[in-house]
Every structure is written in structure tokens, then in C-alpha cells.
Amino acid sequence: PMLLGVRAVIAQSFERIHRSNLVGMGVLPCQFREGVSAQTLHLDGTETFDLVGMAEGIAPRQEVSLVIHRKSGETETVPLILRIDTPIEVDYYLHGGILPYVLRQLLGT
């Protein structure tokens, strides 16, 4: 997914292995809060999105915000939970995934 340009996946929930695989590939898994979904937000595919709240870095399960830019020009901000669940997953994500992380560790950089 990252090689195709996917930088984040936002879902109502994640299966453990799917969430872990996203982190391992350097893709940011984010989760809607309880009761919020693409349907309740009336998303139709014409929107663009910004993820904000990570300028100071990331921490396991921190809250970030999704800014929805609608075709009409309206914007809406929705809280999300960053589903990077452990400190080592933070490192994996910051290195672009588990493979770049391991390679850098082996090379000592």
C-alpha cells in the first residue's frame, strides 16, 4: 500500500494482524471513535483529507484529527485514535516500516 501512495488507513476497527501489517509497511492506521463512521460522516468519495496533530511527533494511541475538505468548500474536523499501539511500532512507522527499520539496525545507522 505505501508503494502505491497510501499513507494512512482510517477504519472503524482493525483486526490485529491487519493493523500490525499496516504499521509494518509504514502505513498509519487510524480509527474512528465509537459511533463514528464513513456513513455517519456522509462521505461520498469526493472529499480530500488532512491528518493533523502529529507535528510534535507520535505516541502510542494518541489522538489525532482528521480534517475533511468537502467539495462544497466546507470543512469538518473529526477526532481519531492513532492505532500505533506500542513504542516499537512508533519506531517502525518512523523508519517507513519494519524492513527499513531492521536494515538500519543491521547497518548501525
Coordinates of C-alpha atoms in Angstrom, one line a residue:
P1 CA 0.0 0.0 0.0
M2 CA 2.7 2.5 0.8
L3 CA 4.4 1.9 -2.6
L4 CA 1.0 2.8 -4.1
G5 CA 0.9 6.1 -2.3
V6 CA -1.3 5.1 0.7
R7 CA -0.1 7.0 3.7
A8 CA -2.9 6.2 6.2
V9 CA -5.9 3.9 6.6
I10 CA -8.9 5.1 8.6
A11 CA -11.4 2.5 9.8
Q12 CA -14.0 1.8 12.4
S13 CA -11.9 -1.1 13.8
F14 CA -8.9 -3.2 12.8
E15 CA -8.2 -6.9 13.0
R16 CA -4.9 -7.3 14.9
I17 CA -3.0 -8.7 12.0
H18 CA -4.2 -6.1 9.6
R19 CA -3.3 -3.2 11.9
S20 CA 0.1 -4.7 12.6
N21 CA 0.7 -5.3 8.8
L22 CA -0.1 -1.6 8.1
V23 CA 2.4 -0.4 10.7
G24 CA 5.0 -2.9 9.4
M25 CA 4.6 -1.4 5.9
G26 CA 4.9 2.2 7.1
V27 CA 1.2 3.0 6.7
L28 CA -0.5 4.9 9.5
P29 CA -3.6 3.1 10.9
C30 CA -6.2 5.4 12.4
Q31 CA -9.5 4.5 14.0
F32 CA -12.8 6.5 14.2
R33 CA -14.2 7.0 17.7
E34 CA -17.1 4.8 18.8
G35 CA -20.3 5.7 16.8
V36 CA -18.4 7.5 14.0
S37 CA -18.1 6.0 10.5
A38 CA -17.8 7.0 6.9
Q39 CA -21.6 6.6 6.8
T40 CA -22.3 8.9 9.8
L41 CA -19.9 11.5 8.3
H42 CA -21.8 11.2 4.9
L43 CA -18.5 10.6 3.0
D44 CA -19.1 10.2 -0.7
G45 CA -15.6 9.9 -2.1
T46 CA -15.3 13.5 -3.4
E47 CA -13.6 14.7 -0.2
T48 CA -9.9 15.3 0.5
F49 CA -8.4 14.8 3.9
D50 CA -5.6 16.1 6.1
L51 CA -4.4 14.3 9.3
V52 CA -3.2 16.8 11.9
G53 CA -1.8 16.6 15.4
M54 CA 1.5 14.8 14.7
A55 CA 3.8 17.8 14.2
E56 CA 5.3 17.2 17.6
G57 CA 5.8 13.5 17.0
I58 CA 3.7 10.5 17.6
A59 CA 3.0 8.4 20.6
P60 CA 1.1 5.1 21.0
R61 CA -2.7 5.5 20.8
Q62 CA -2.6 9.3 20.7
E63 CA -5.5 11.4 19.5
V64 CA -5.1 13.0 16.1
S65 CA -7.6 14.9 14.0
L66 CA -9.0 14.2 10.5
V67 CA -9.8 17.4 8.6
I68 CA -12.4 16.6 5.9
H69 CA -12.5 19.0 3.0
R70 CA -15.8 18.6 1.2
K71 CA -16.4 19.5 -2.5
S72 CA -18.8 22.3 -1.3
G73 CA -15.9 24.0 0.4
E74 CA -17.0 23.1 3.9
T75 CA -14.5 21.5 6.3
E76 CA -15.2 19.3 9.3
T77 CA -12.7 18.1 11.9
V78 CA -13.1 14.6 13.5
P79 CA -11.0 13.1 16.3
L80 CA -9.3 9.8 15.5
I81 CA -7.2 7.4 17.6
L82 CA -3.8 6.7 16.2
R83 CA -3.6 2.9 16.2
I84 CA 0.1 2.6 16.7
D85 CA -0.1 0.7 19.9
T86 CA 3.4 0.3 21.2
P87 CA 6.7 2.3 21.3
I88 CA 8.4 -0.2 19.0
E89 CA 5.6 0.4 16.4
V90 CA 6.4 4.1 16.6
D91 CA 10.0 3.3 15.6
Y92 CA 8.8 1.0 12.8
Y93 CA 6.5 3.7 11.4
L94 CA 9.1 6.5 11.7
H95 CA 11.5 4.4 9.7
G96 CA 9.0 3.7 7.0
G97 CA 8.1 0.2 8.1
I98 CA 9.7 -2.8 9.7
L99 CA 12.0 -3.8 6.8
P100 CA 13.7 -0.3 6.7
Y101 CA 13.9 -0.4 10.5
V102 CA 15.7 -3.8 10.6
L103 CA 18.0 -2.9 7.7
R104 CA 19.1 0.3 9.5
Q105 CA 19.6 -1.6 12.7
L106 CA 21.8 -4.1 10.8
L107 CA 23.8 -1.3 9.2
G108 CA 24.1 0.5 12.5
T109 CA 22.6 3.8 11.3

